[in-house]
Coordinates of C-alpha atoms and ligand atoms in Angstrom, one line a residue:
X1 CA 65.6 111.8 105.9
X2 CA 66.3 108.4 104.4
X3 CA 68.7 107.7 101.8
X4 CA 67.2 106.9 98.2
X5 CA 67.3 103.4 97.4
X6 CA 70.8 101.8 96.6
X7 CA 72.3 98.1 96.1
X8 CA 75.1 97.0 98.7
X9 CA 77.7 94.9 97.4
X10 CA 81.1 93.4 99.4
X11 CA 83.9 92.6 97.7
X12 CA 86.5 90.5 99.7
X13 CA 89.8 91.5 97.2
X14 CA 91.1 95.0 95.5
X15 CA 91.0 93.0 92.3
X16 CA 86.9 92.7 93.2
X17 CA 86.6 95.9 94.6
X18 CA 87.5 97.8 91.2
X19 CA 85.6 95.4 89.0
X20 CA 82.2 96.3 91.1
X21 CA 83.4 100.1 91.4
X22 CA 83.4 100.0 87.3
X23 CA 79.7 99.5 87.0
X24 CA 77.4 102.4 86.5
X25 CA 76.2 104.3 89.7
X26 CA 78.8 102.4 92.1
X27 CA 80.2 104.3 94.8
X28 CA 83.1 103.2 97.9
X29 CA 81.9 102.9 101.3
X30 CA 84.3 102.8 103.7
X31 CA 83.8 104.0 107.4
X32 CA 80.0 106.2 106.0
X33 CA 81.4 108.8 108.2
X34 CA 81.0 111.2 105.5
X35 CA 79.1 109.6 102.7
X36 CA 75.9 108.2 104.9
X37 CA 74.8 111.8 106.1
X38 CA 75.4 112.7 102.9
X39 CA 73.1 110.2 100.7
X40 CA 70.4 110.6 103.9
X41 CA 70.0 114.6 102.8
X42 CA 70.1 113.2 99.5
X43 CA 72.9 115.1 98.1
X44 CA 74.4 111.9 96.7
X45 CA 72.3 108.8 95.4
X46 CA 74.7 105.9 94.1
X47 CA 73.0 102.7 93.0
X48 CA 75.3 100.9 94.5
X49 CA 77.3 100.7 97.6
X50 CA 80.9 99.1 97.3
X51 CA 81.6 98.3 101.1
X52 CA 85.5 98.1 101.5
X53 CA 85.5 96.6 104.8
X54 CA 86.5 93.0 103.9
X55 CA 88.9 94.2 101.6
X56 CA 92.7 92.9 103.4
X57 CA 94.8 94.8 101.1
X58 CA 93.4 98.2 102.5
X59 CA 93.9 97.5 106.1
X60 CA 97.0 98.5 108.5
X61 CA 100.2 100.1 109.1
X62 CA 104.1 98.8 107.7
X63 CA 107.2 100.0 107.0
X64 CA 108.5 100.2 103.2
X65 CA 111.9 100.6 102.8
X66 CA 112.1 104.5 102.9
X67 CA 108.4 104.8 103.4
X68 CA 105.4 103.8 106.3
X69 CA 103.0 102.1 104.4
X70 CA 99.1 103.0 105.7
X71 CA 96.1 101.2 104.4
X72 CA 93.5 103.3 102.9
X73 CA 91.1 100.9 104.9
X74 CA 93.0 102.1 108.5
X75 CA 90.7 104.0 111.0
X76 CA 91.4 107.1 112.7
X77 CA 91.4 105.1 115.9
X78 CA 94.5 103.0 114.2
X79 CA 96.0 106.0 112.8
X80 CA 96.2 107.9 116.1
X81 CA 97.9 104.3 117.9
X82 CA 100.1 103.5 115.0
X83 CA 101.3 105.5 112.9
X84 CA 104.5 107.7 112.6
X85 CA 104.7 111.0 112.8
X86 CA 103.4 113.2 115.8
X87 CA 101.6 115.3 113.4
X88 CA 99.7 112.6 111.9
X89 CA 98.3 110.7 114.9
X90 CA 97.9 114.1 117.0
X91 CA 95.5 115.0 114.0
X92 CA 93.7 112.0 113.4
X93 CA 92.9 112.0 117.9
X94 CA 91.3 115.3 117.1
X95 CA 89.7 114.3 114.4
X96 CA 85.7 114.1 115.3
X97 CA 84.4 112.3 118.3
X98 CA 85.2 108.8 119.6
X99 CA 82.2 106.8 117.1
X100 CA 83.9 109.0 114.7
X101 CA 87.5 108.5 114.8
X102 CA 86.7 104.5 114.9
X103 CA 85.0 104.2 112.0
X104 CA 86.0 106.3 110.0
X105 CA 89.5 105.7 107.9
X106 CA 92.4 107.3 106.1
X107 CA 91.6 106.6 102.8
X108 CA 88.0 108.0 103.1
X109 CA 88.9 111.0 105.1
X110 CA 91.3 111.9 102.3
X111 CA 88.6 111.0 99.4
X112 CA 86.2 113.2 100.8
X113 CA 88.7 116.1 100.8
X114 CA 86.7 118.3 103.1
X115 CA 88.6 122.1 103.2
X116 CA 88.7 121.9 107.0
X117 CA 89.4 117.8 107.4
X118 CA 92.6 116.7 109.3
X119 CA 94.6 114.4 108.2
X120 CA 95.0 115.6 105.3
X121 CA 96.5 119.3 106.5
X122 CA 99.3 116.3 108.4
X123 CA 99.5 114.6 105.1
X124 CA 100.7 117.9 103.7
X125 CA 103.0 118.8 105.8
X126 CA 105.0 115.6 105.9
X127 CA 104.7 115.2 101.7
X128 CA 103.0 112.2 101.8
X129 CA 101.5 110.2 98.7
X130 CA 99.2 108.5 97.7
X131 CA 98.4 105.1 95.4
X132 CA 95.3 104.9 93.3
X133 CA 94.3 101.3 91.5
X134 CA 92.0 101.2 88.9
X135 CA 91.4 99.4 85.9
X136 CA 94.3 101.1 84.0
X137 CA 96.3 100.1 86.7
X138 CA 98.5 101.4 89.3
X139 CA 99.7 105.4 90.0
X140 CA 100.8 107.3 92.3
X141 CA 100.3 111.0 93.0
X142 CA 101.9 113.7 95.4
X143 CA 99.7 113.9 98.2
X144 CA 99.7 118.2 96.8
X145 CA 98.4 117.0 93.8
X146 CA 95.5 115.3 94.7
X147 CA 93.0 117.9 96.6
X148 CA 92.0 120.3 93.9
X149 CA 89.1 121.6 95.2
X150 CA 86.4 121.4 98.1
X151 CA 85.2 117.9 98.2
X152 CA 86.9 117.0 95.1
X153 CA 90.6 115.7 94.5
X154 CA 91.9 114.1 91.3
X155 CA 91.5 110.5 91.6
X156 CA 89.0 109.3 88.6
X157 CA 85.5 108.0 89.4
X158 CA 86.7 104.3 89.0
X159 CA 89.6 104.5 90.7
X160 CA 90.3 102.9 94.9
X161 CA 92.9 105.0 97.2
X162 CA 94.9 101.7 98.1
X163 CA 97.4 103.2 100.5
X164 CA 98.7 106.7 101.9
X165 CA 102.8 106.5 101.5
X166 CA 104.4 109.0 104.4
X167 CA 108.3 109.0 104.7
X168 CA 110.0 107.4 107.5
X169 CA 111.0 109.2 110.3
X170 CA 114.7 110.6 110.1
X171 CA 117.1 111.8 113.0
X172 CA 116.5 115.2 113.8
X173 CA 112.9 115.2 112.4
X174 CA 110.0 116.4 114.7
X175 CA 106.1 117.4 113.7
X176 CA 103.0 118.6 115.6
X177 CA 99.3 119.1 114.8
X178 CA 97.4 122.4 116.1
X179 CA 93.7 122.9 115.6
X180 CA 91.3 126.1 116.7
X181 CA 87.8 123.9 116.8
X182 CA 84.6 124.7 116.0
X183 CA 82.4 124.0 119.1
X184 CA 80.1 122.7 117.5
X185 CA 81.3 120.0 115.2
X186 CA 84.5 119.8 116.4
X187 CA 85.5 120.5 112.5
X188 CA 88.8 123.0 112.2
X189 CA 88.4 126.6 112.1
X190 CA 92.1 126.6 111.6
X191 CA 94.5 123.3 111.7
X192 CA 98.1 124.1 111.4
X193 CA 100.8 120.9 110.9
X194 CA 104.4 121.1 111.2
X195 CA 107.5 119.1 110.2
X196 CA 111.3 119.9 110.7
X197 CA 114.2 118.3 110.0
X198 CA 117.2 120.1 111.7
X199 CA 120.8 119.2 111.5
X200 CA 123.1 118.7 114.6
X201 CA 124.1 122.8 115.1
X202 CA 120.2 123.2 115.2
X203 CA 119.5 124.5 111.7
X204 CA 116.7 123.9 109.5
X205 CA 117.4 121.4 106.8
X206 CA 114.1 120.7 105.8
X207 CA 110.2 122.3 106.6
X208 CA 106.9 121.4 105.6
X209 CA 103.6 123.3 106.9
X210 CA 100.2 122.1 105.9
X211 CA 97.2 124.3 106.7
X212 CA 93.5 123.6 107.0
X213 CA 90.3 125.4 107.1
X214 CA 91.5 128.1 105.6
X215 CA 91.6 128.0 102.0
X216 CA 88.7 125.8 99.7
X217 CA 91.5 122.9 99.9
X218 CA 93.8 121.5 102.4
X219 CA 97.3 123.6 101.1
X220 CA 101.2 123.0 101.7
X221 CA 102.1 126.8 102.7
X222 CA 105.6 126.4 100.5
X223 CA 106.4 130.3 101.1
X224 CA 106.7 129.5 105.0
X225 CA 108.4 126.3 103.9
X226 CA 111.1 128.4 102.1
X227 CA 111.5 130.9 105.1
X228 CA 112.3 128.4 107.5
X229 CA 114.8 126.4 105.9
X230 CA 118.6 127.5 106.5
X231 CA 117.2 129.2 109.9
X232 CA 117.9 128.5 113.6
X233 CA 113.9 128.6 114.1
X234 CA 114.3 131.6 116.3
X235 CA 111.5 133.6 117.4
X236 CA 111.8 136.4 115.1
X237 CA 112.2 133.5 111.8
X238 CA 109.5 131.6 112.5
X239 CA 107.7 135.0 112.7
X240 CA 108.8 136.0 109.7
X241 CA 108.3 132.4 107.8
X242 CA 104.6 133.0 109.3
X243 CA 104.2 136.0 108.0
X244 CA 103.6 134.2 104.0
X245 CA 101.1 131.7 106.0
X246 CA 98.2 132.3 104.0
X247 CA 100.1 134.2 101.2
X248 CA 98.4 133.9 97.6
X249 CA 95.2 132.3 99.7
X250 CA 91.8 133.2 99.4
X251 CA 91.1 132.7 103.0
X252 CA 87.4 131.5 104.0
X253 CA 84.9 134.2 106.0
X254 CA 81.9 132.6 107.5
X255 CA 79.6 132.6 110.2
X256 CA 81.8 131.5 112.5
X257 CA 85.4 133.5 111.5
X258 CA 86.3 135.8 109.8
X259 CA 89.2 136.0 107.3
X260 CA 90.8 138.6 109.4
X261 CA 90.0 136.2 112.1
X262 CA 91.2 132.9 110.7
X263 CA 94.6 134.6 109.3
X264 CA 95.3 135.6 112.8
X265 CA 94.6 131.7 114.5
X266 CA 96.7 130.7 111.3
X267 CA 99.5 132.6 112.7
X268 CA 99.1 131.7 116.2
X269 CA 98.4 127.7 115.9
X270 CA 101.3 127.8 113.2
X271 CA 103.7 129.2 115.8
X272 CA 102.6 126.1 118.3
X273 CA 103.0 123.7 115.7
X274 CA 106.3 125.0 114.9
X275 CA 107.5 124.9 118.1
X276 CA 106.1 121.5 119.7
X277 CA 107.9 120.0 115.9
X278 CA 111.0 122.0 117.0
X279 CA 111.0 120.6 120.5
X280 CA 110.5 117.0 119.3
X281 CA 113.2 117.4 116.8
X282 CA 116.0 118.5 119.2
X283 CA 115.2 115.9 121.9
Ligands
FAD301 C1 80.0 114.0 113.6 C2 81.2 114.0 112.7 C3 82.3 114.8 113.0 C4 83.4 114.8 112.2 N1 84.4 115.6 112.5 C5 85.5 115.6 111.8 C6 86.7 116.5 112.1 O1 86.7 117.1 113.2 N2 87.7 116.5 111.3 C7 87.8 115.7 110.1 O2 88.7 115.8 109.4 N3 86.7 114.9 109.8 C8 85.6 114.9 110.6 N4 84.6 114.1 110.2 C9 84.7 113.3 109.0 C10 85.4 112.0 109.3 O3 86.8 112.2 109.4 C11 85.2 110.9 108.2 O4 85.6 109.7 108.8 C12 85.9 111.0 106.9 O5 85.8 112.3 106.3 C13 85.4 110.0 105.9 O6 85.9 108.8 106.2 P1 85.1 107.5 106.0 O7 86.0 106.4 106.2 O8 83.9 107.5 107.0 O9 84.6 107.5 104.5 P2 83.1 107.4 103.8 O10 82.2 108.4 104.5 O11 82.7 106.0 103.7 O12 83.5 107.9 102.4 C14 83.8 109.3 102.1 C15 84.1 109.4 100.6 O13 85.3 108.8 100.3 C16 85.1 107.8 99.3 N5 86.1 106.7 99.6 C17 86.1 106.1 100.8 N6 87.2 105.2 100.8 C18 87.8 105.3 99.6 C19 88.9 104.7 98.9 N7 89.6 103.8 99.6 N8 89.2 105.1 97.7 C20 88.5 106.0 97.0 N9 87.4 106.6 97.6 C21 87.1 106.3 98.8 C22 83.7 107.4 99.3 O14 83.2 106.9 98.1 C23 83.0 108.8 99.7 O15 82.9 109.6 98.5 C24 83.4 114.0 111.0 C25 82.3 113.2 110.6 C26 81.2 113.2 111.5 C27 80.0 112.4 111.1

């Protein structure tokens, strides 16, 4: 099918790019990865197209003081090259195919908010955030915060993802991605990130687990957080931390898993994760 009708307008500044997002209809374009199939079936018809891709402000990776700055504008390609954090560029290189991963970007991959996307199960697990300019102005919002449902987060209609904030990376710190793929789309059944911090005797000092493909949103499992913080991350804790994986989620059943199924892959990518993080953080 072919998309409805739609004006295409290119604004070369942030400043520009909210004024034209402000008028009736508009709607951002960034990579189309997930917004041109969409508007071709006709399940979304803006009247106008708000390209992003001259916007400077959006584009690339720097360090912030205590934070890795990442334009919402940077591909998957770039993310997977550039950025910090195992967990982060191991899930954006499995994130779709090659044409995929180079046009399509952070900032729209976490707009979208698909329950099974990629990044943002990583973005969970390392506690990112995430800045939103509109014509209020400038906020910022817990990366947790922001996906409150399938395809739908909490940023207002008129409002641009600038930039995804992660934290630098600290001594002792390690994270992995793990993802059970659907064949066909290469989408996650299951995704399973990991971050740990662990002090100089080898003890937990910080976790975070972000899970995907599981629940209707991207979640931060905090119960398996709690378990594994003040442990060695034996064998028999990070069973146990596991164990509250999908606790308090209403895990998806479809065509191609089952609940009972996807619980199970939860447990067993979460235990990789876990321990490719735990590797990198001893090293
Ligand atoms: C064949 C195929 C396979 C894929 N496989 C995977 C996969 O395995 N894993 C995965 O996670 N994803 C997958 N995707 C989706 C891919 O990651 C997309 O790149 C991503 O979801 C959307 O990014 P985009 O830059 O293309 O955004 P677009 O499609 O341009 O936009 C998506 C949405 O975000 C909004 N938006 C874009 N930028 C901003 C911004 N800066 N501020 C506010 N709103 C914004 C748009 O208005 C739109 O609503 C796949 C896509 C395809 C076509």
């Amino acid at each position: 099918m072919t998309p409805e009708e739609f004006g295409y307008v290119r604004p070369s500044s942030l400043a520009e790019a909210v004024a034209a997002l402000a008028q009736p209809g508009a709607k951002l374009l960034a990579g189309g990865q997930s917004l041109l199939p969409l508007m071709r079936l006709r399940f979304a018809a803006p009247k106008t197209l708000v390209d992003l891709q001259d916007v400077a402000e959006l584009r690339g990776i720097e360090a912030r003081g205590e934070e890795v700055r990442i334009g919402a504008f940077t591909s998957h390609v770039d993310v997977a090259a550039g950025a910090p954090w195992q967990a982060l560029r191991e899930a954006a290189e499995q994130t779709g195919d090659r044409q995929v991963r180079r046009l399509g970007t952070i900032g729209g991959a976490v707009s979208h908010a698909d329950p099974a996307g990629d990044l943002p199960a990583a973005l969970l697990a390392l506690g990112a955030r995430v800045e939103l300019v509109g014509p209020e102005g400038r906020r910022s919002l817990a990366i947790d915060e922001f996906f409150v449902g399938p395809l739908m987060t909490a940023a207002q209609e008129n409002e641009v993802l600038e930039a995804v904030f992660v934290p630098a990376e600290g001594k002792g710190s390690g994270s992995a991605y793990r993802k059970l793929r659907q064949e066909a789309s290469g989408f996650a059944l299951v995704g399973v990130a990991a971050r740990l911090r662990l002090d100089g005797a080898g003890r937990c000092v910080a976790a975070g687990i972000g899970v995907t493909g599981v629940g209707f949103t991207p979640y931060r499992a905090r119960a398996t957080e709690e378990l594994l913080v003040g442990t060695a991350v034996s064998d028999v804790e990070v069973e146990k931390a596991l164990g509250a994986i999908v606790q308090d989620i209403d895990v998806a059943s479809d065509a191609y898993a089952s609940a009972e199924y996807r619980a199970e892959m939860c447990q067993l990518f979460g235990r990789q994760a876990i321990a490719a993080a735990k590797a990198q953080a001893r090293s």
